[in-house]
Amino acid sequence: MNMNSINIGAVVYDPKVTVIWGIIADFFKQQGLRVNCVFYPDYKAQVDGLFDGEIDIAWNSPLAWVDSYIRSQGSCLNGSMRDTDRDRNTCLIVRKNSGIQHISALKNKVIGFGALDSPQARLIPINFLHNQGLVFGQDYLEKRYDIGVGLHGDHIGGELDAVKALMAGEVDAAFTLDLNWQAWLKDGTVDGTQLTCLAATPLFDHCIFVGRPDFPVEQFTYWNEVLHRMDYSNPDHKAMMDMEGLKCWVEGRTSGFAQLQQACQYLNFFDAPVK
């Protein structure tokens, strides 16, 4: 299929991002499709770039997807995800000796959250607590660890600081993504004899490619088809996929963003973000 080059947006949360996208661009070139990578300092700038026509497709965080969905009134194009973006959840961590055995026992306690705009470590957890009967701003004290605001807590953010504060006795509970919790237990970053997962949120999804509403659907579909040709068994592809945390690209879905949409509505996040 012949088409003009496609501009893809990515947020530089780490220097490796430019390396990852250099490999992806080379792969697409080998497939006969030119991809130009446009880098942004944060997700707001990237979503702005998408709707200003600077880029055709954005590699969006969950919150950037919600932002895009709202701005486009649901007409943005939804593309692929990583296999690891599906069916994630956030763990509610407490100290084993705290005596906290039920979520209701967190009333009037101090709870540690990740960054202001972290879907996994703040927004979804606050909505989760609300659904369990704990009212935000009333039934518990929020202690936020605002690391990487603008990056949507997408890359640990303040989660580790919140968990360390829990170990130090500075908060009574903390939230962290399941993958982080499992990794930190495995490598000894957190003490599994001291901390335990009291509860977990329902499953949700993470990052997704989003196309601007006026981008030709045929081109968007073809771009996703080419992306899915990446093969983890190919050493060249594997290097990039390991850095980006996946073994295969899968079809994107938006049902996994429902909790985050509810959280944004509950907190009026896009109308009046918390300062």
mmCIF file with all atom_site columns, C-alpha atoms in Angstrom, residues 105-196:
data_model
loop_
_atom_site.group_PDB
_atom_site.id
_atom_site.type_symbol
_atom_site.label_atom_id
_atom_site.label_alt_id
_atom_site.label_comp_id
_atom_site.label_asym_id
_atom_site.label_entity_id
_atom_site.label_seq_id
_atom_site.pdbx_PDB_ins_code
_atom_site.Cartn_x
_atom_site.Cartn_y
_atom_site.Cartn_z
_atom_site.occupancy
_atom_site.B_iso_or_equiv
_atom_site.pdbx_formal_charge
_atom_site.auth_seq_id
_atom_site.auth_comp_id
_atom_site.auth_asym_id
_atom_site.auth_atom_id
_atom_site.pdbx_PDB_model_num
ATOM 1  C CA . ALA A 1 105 ? -10.607 0.172   58.531 1.00 0.00 ? 105 ALA A CA 1
ATOM 2  C CA . LEU A 1 106 ? -8.869  2.810   56.401 1.00 0.00 ? 106 LEU A CA 1
ATOM 3  C CA . LYS A 1 107 ? -11.386 5.424   57.499 1.00 0.00 ? 107 LYS A CA 1
ATOM 4  C CA . ASN A 1 108 ? -9.555  8.366   59.103 1.00 0.00 ? 108 ASN A CA 1
ATOM 5  C CA . LYS A 1 109 ? -6.213  6.868   58.043 1.00 0.00 ? 109 LYS A CA 1
ATOM 6  C CA . VAL A 1 110 ? -3.431  8.334   55.860 1.00 0.00 ? 110 VAL A CA 1
ATOM 7  C CA . ILE A 1 111 ? -3.207  6.722   52.431 1.00 0.00 ? 111 ILE A CA 1
ATOM 8  C CA . GLY A 1 112 ? -0.247  7.119   50.100 1.00 0.00 ? 112 GLY A CA 1
ATOM 9  C CA . PHE A 1 113 ? -0.915  7.650   46.396 1.00 0.00 ? 113 PHE A CA 1
ATOM 10 C CA . GLY A 1 114 ? 1.262   8.175   43.361 1.00 0.00 ? 114 GLY A CA 1
ATOM 11 C CA . ALA A 1 115 ? 1.386   11.286  41.208 1.00 0.00 ? 115 ALA A CA 1
ATOM 12 C CA . LEU A 1 116 ? -1.548  13.656  40.769 1.00 0.00 ? 116 LEU A CA 1
ATOM 13 C CA . ASP A 1 117 ? -2.308  12.327  37.290 1.00 0.00 ? 117 ASP A CA 1
ATOM 14 C CA . SER A 1 118 ? -1.439  8.642   37.773 1.00 0.00 ? 118 SER A CA 1
ATOM 15 C CA . PRO A 1 119 ? -4.298  6.425   36.561 1.00 0.00 ? 119 PRO A CA 1
ATOM 16 C CA . GLN A 1 120 ? -2.962  3.355   38.328 1.00 0.00 ? 120 GLN A CA 1
ATOM 17 C CA . ALA A 1 121 ? -1.717  4.851   41.584 1.00 0.00 ? 121 ALA A CA 1
ATOM 18 C CA . ARG A 1 122 ? -4.203  7.648   42.265 1.00 0.00 ? 122 ARG A CA 1
ATOM 19 C CA . LEU A 1 123 ? -7.245  8.093   40.021 1.00 0.00 ? 123 LEU A CA 1
ATOM 20 C CA . ILE A 1 124 ? -8.431  4.479   39.779 1.00 0.00 ? 124 ILE A CA 1
ATOM 21 C CA . PRO A 1 125 ? -7.591  3.821   43.465 1.00 0.00 ? 125 PRO A CA 1
ATOM 22 C CA . ILE A 1 126 ? -9.599  6.845   44.620 1.00 0.00 ? 126 ILE A CA 1
ATOM 23 C CA . ASN A 1 127 ? -12.557 5.628   42.573 1.00 0.00 ? 127 ASN A CA 1
ATOM 24 C CA . PHE A 1 128 ? -12.057 2.126   44.003 1.00 0.00 ? 128 PHE A CA 1
ATOM 25 C CA . LEU A 1 129 ? -12.165 3.445   47.558 1.00 0.00 ? 129 LEU A CA 1
ATOM 26 C CA . HIS A 1 130 ? -15.261 5.481   46.696 1.00 0.00 ? 130 HIS A CA 1
ATOM 27 C CA . ASN A 1 131 ? -16.979 2.321   45.463 1.00 0.00 ? 131 ASN A CA 1
ATOM 28 C CA . GLN A 1 132 ? -16.013 0.688   48.773 1.00 0.00 ? 132 GLN A CA 1
ATOM 29 C CA . GLY A 1 133 ? -17.703 3.478   50.725 1.00 0.00 ? 133 GLY A CA 1
ATOM 30 C CA . LEU A 1 134 ? -14.786 5.811   51.448 1.00 0.00 ? 134 LEU A CA 1
ATOM 31 C CA . VAL A 1 135 ? -15.406 9.375   50.269 1.00 0.00 ? 135 VAL A CA 1
ATOM 32 C CA . PHE A 1 136 ? -12.450 11.282  48.821 1.00 0.00 ? 136 PHE A CA 1
ATOM 33 C CA . GLY A 1 137 ? -11.516 14.392  50.798 1.00 0.00 ? 137 GLY A CA 1
ATOM 34 C CA . GLN A 1 138 ? -13.642 13.301  53.737 1.00 0.00 ? 138 GLN A CA 1
ATOM 35 C CA . ASP A 1 139 ? -13.016 9.773   55.002 1.00 0.00 ? 139 ASP A CA 1
ATOM 36 C CA . TYR A 1 140 ? -9.217  9.578   54.726 1.00 0.00 ? 140 TYR A CA 1
ATOM 37 C CA . LEU A 1 141 ? -6.206  11.819  54.279 1.00 0.00 ? 141 LEU A CA 1
ATOM 38 C CA . GLU A 1 142 ? -4.550  11.692  50.870 1.00 0.00 ? 142 GLU A CA 1
ATOM 39 C CA . LYS A 1 143 ? -0.759  11.868  50.864 1.00 0.00 ? 143 LYS A CA 1
ATOM 40 C CA . ARG A 1 144 ? 0.454   12.236  47.290 1.00 0.00 ? 144 ARG A CA 1
ATOM 41 C CA . TYR A 1 145 ? 3.911   11.515  45.942 1.00 0.00 ? 145 TYR A CA 1
ATOM 42 C CA . ASP A 1 146 ? 4.053   13.757  42.893 1.00 0.00 ? 146 ASP A CA 1
ATOM 43 C CA . ILE A 1 147 ? 6.908   12.283  40.893 1.00 0.00 ? 147 ILE A CA 1
ATOM 44 C CA . GLY A 1 148 ? 6.658   12.709  37.119 1.00 0.00 ? 148 GLY A CA 1
ATOM 45 C CA . VAL A 1 149 ? 3.487   14.785  36.971 1.00 0.00 ? 149 VAL A CA 1
ATOM 46 C CA . GLY A 1 150 ? 2.597   15.155  33.297 1.00 0.00 ? 150 GLY A CA 1
ATOM 47 C CA . LEU A 1 151 ? 3.800   11.616  32.602 1.00 0.00 ? 151 LEU A CA 1
ATOM 48 C CA . HIS A 1 152 ? 0.600   10.194  34.101 1.00 0.00 ? 152 HIS A CA 1
ATOM 49 C CA . GLY A 1 153 ? 2.443   8.075   36.625 1.00 0.00 ? 153 GLY A CA 1
ATOM 50 C CA . ASP A 1 154 ? 3.037   5.747   33.727 1.00 0.00 ? 154 ASP A CA 1
ATOM 51 C CA . HIS A 1 155 ? 6.508   4.715   34.744 1.00 0.00 ? 155 HIS A CA 1
ATOM 52 C CA . ILE A 1 156 ? 6.373   4.050   38.485 1.00 0.00 ? 156 ILE A CA 1
ATOM 53 C CA . GLY A 1 157 ? 6.082   7.760   39.317 1.00 0.00 ? 157 GLY A CA 1
ATOM 54 C CA . GLY A 1 158 ? 5.580   8.233   43.052 1.00 0.00 ? 158 GLY A CA 1
ATOM 55 C CA . GLU A 1 159 ? 4.378   4.678   43.675 1.00 0.00 ? 159 GLU A CA 1
ATOM 56 C CA . LEU A 1 160 ? 7.677   3.480   45.076 1.00 0.00 ? 160 LEU A CA 1
ATOM 57 C CA . ASP A 1 161 ? 7.952   6.527   47.333 1.00 0.00 ? 161 ASP A CA 1
ATOM 58 C CA . ALA A 1 162 ? 4.460   5.793   48.665 1.00 0.00 ? 162 ALA A CA 1
ATOM 59 C CA . VAL A 1 163 ? 5.359   2.168   49.390 1.00 0.00 ? 163 VAL A CA 1
ATOM 60 C CA . LYS A 1 164 ? 8.614   3.201   51.067 1.00 0.00 ? 164 LYS A CA 1
ATOM 61 C CA . ALA A 1 165 ? 6.640   5.664   53.192 1.00 0.00 ? 165 ALA A CA 1
ATOM 62 C CA . LEU A 1 166 ? 4.388   2.764   54.178 1.00 0.00 ? 166 LEU A CA 1
ATOM 63 C CA . MET A 1 167 ? 7.392   0.701   55.268 1.00 0.00 ? 167 MET A CA 1
ATOM 64 C CA . ALA A 1 168 ? 8.631   3.702   57.254 1.00 0.00 ? 168 ALA A CA 1
ATOM 65 C CA . GLY A 1 169 ? 5.277   4.101   59.006 1.00 0.00 ? 169 GLY A CA 1
ATOM 66 C CA . GLU A 1 170 ? 4.567   7.487   57.447 1.00 0.00 ? 170 GLU A CA 1
ATOM 67 C CA . VAL A 1 171 ? 1.294   6.317   55.835 1.00 0.00 ? 171 VAL A CA 1
ATOM 68 C CA . ASP A 1 172 ? -1.160  3.572   56.744 1.00 0.00 ? 172 ASP A CA 1
ATOM 69 C CA . ALA A 1 173 ? -1.648  2.167   53.238 1.00 0.00 ? 173 ALA A CA 1
ATOM 70 C CA . ALA A 1 174 ? -0.368  2.703   49.702 1.00 0.00 ? 174 ALA A CA 1
ATOM 71 C CA . PHE A 1 175 ? -1.344  1.837   46.146 1.00 0.00 ? 175 PHE A CA 1
ATOM 72 C CA . THR A 1 176 ? 0.894   0.406   43.424 1.00 0.00 ? 176 THR A CA 1
ATOM 73 C CA . LEU A 1 177 ? 0.424   -1.318  40.071 1.00 0.00 ? 177 LEU A CA 1
ATOM 74 C CA . ASP A 1 178 ? 0.407   -5.120  40.229 1.00 0.00 ? 178 ASP A CA 1
ATOM 75 C CA . LEU A 1 179 ? 3.456   -5.414  37.964 1.00 0.00 ? 179 LEU A CA 1
ATOM 76 C CA . ASN A 1 180 ? 5.444   -3.078  40.204 1.00 0.00 ? 180 ASN A CA 1
ATOM 77 C CA . TRP A 1 181 ? 4.379   -4.878  43.373 1.00 0.00 ? 181 TRP A CA 1
ATOM 78 C CA . GLN A 1 182 ? 5.374   -8.252  41.932 1.00 0.00 ? 182 GLN A CA 1
ATOM 79 C CA . ALA A 1 183 ? 8.708   -6.938  40.650 1.00 0.00 ? 183 ALA A CA 1
ATOM 80 C CA . TRP A 1 184 ? 9.595   -5.225  43.943 1.00 0.00 ? 184 TRP A CA 1
ATOM 81 C CA . LEU A 1 185 ? 8.786   -8.357  45.935 1.00 0.00 ? 185 LEU A CA 1
ATOM 82 C CA . LYS A 1 186 ? 10.945  -10.426 43.603 1.00 0.00 ? 186 LYS A CA 1
ATOM 83 C CA . ASP A 1 187 ? 13.985  -8.150  43.639 1.00 0.00 ? 187 ASP A CA 1
ATOM 84 C CA . GLY A 1 188 ? 13.764  -7.279  47.335 1.00 0.00 ? 188 GLY A CA 1
ATOM 85 C CA . THR A 1 189 ? 12.885  -3.611  46.867 1.00 0.00 ? 189 THR A CA 1
ATOM 86 C CA . VAL A 1 190 ? 10.029  -4.156  49.316 1.00 0.00 ? 190 VAL A CA 1
ATOM 87 C CA . ASP A 1 191 ? 9.974   -6.491  52.290 1.00 0.00 ? 191 ASP A CA 1
ATOM 88 C CA . GLY A 1 192 ? 7.348   -9.165  51.759 1.00 0.00 ? 192 GLY A CA 1
ATOM 89 C CA . THR A 1 193 ? 7.552   -10.133 55.420 1.00 0.00 ? 193 THR A CA 1
ATOM 90 C CA . GLN A 1 194 ? 6.493   -6.604  56.383 1.00 0.00 ? 194 GLN A CA 1
ATOM 91 C CA . LEU A 1 195 ? 3.897   -5.713  53.730 1.00 0.00 ? 195 LEU A CA 1
ATOM 92 C CA . THR A 1 196 ? 0.887   -7.445  52.230 1.00 0.00 ? 196 THR A CA 1
#
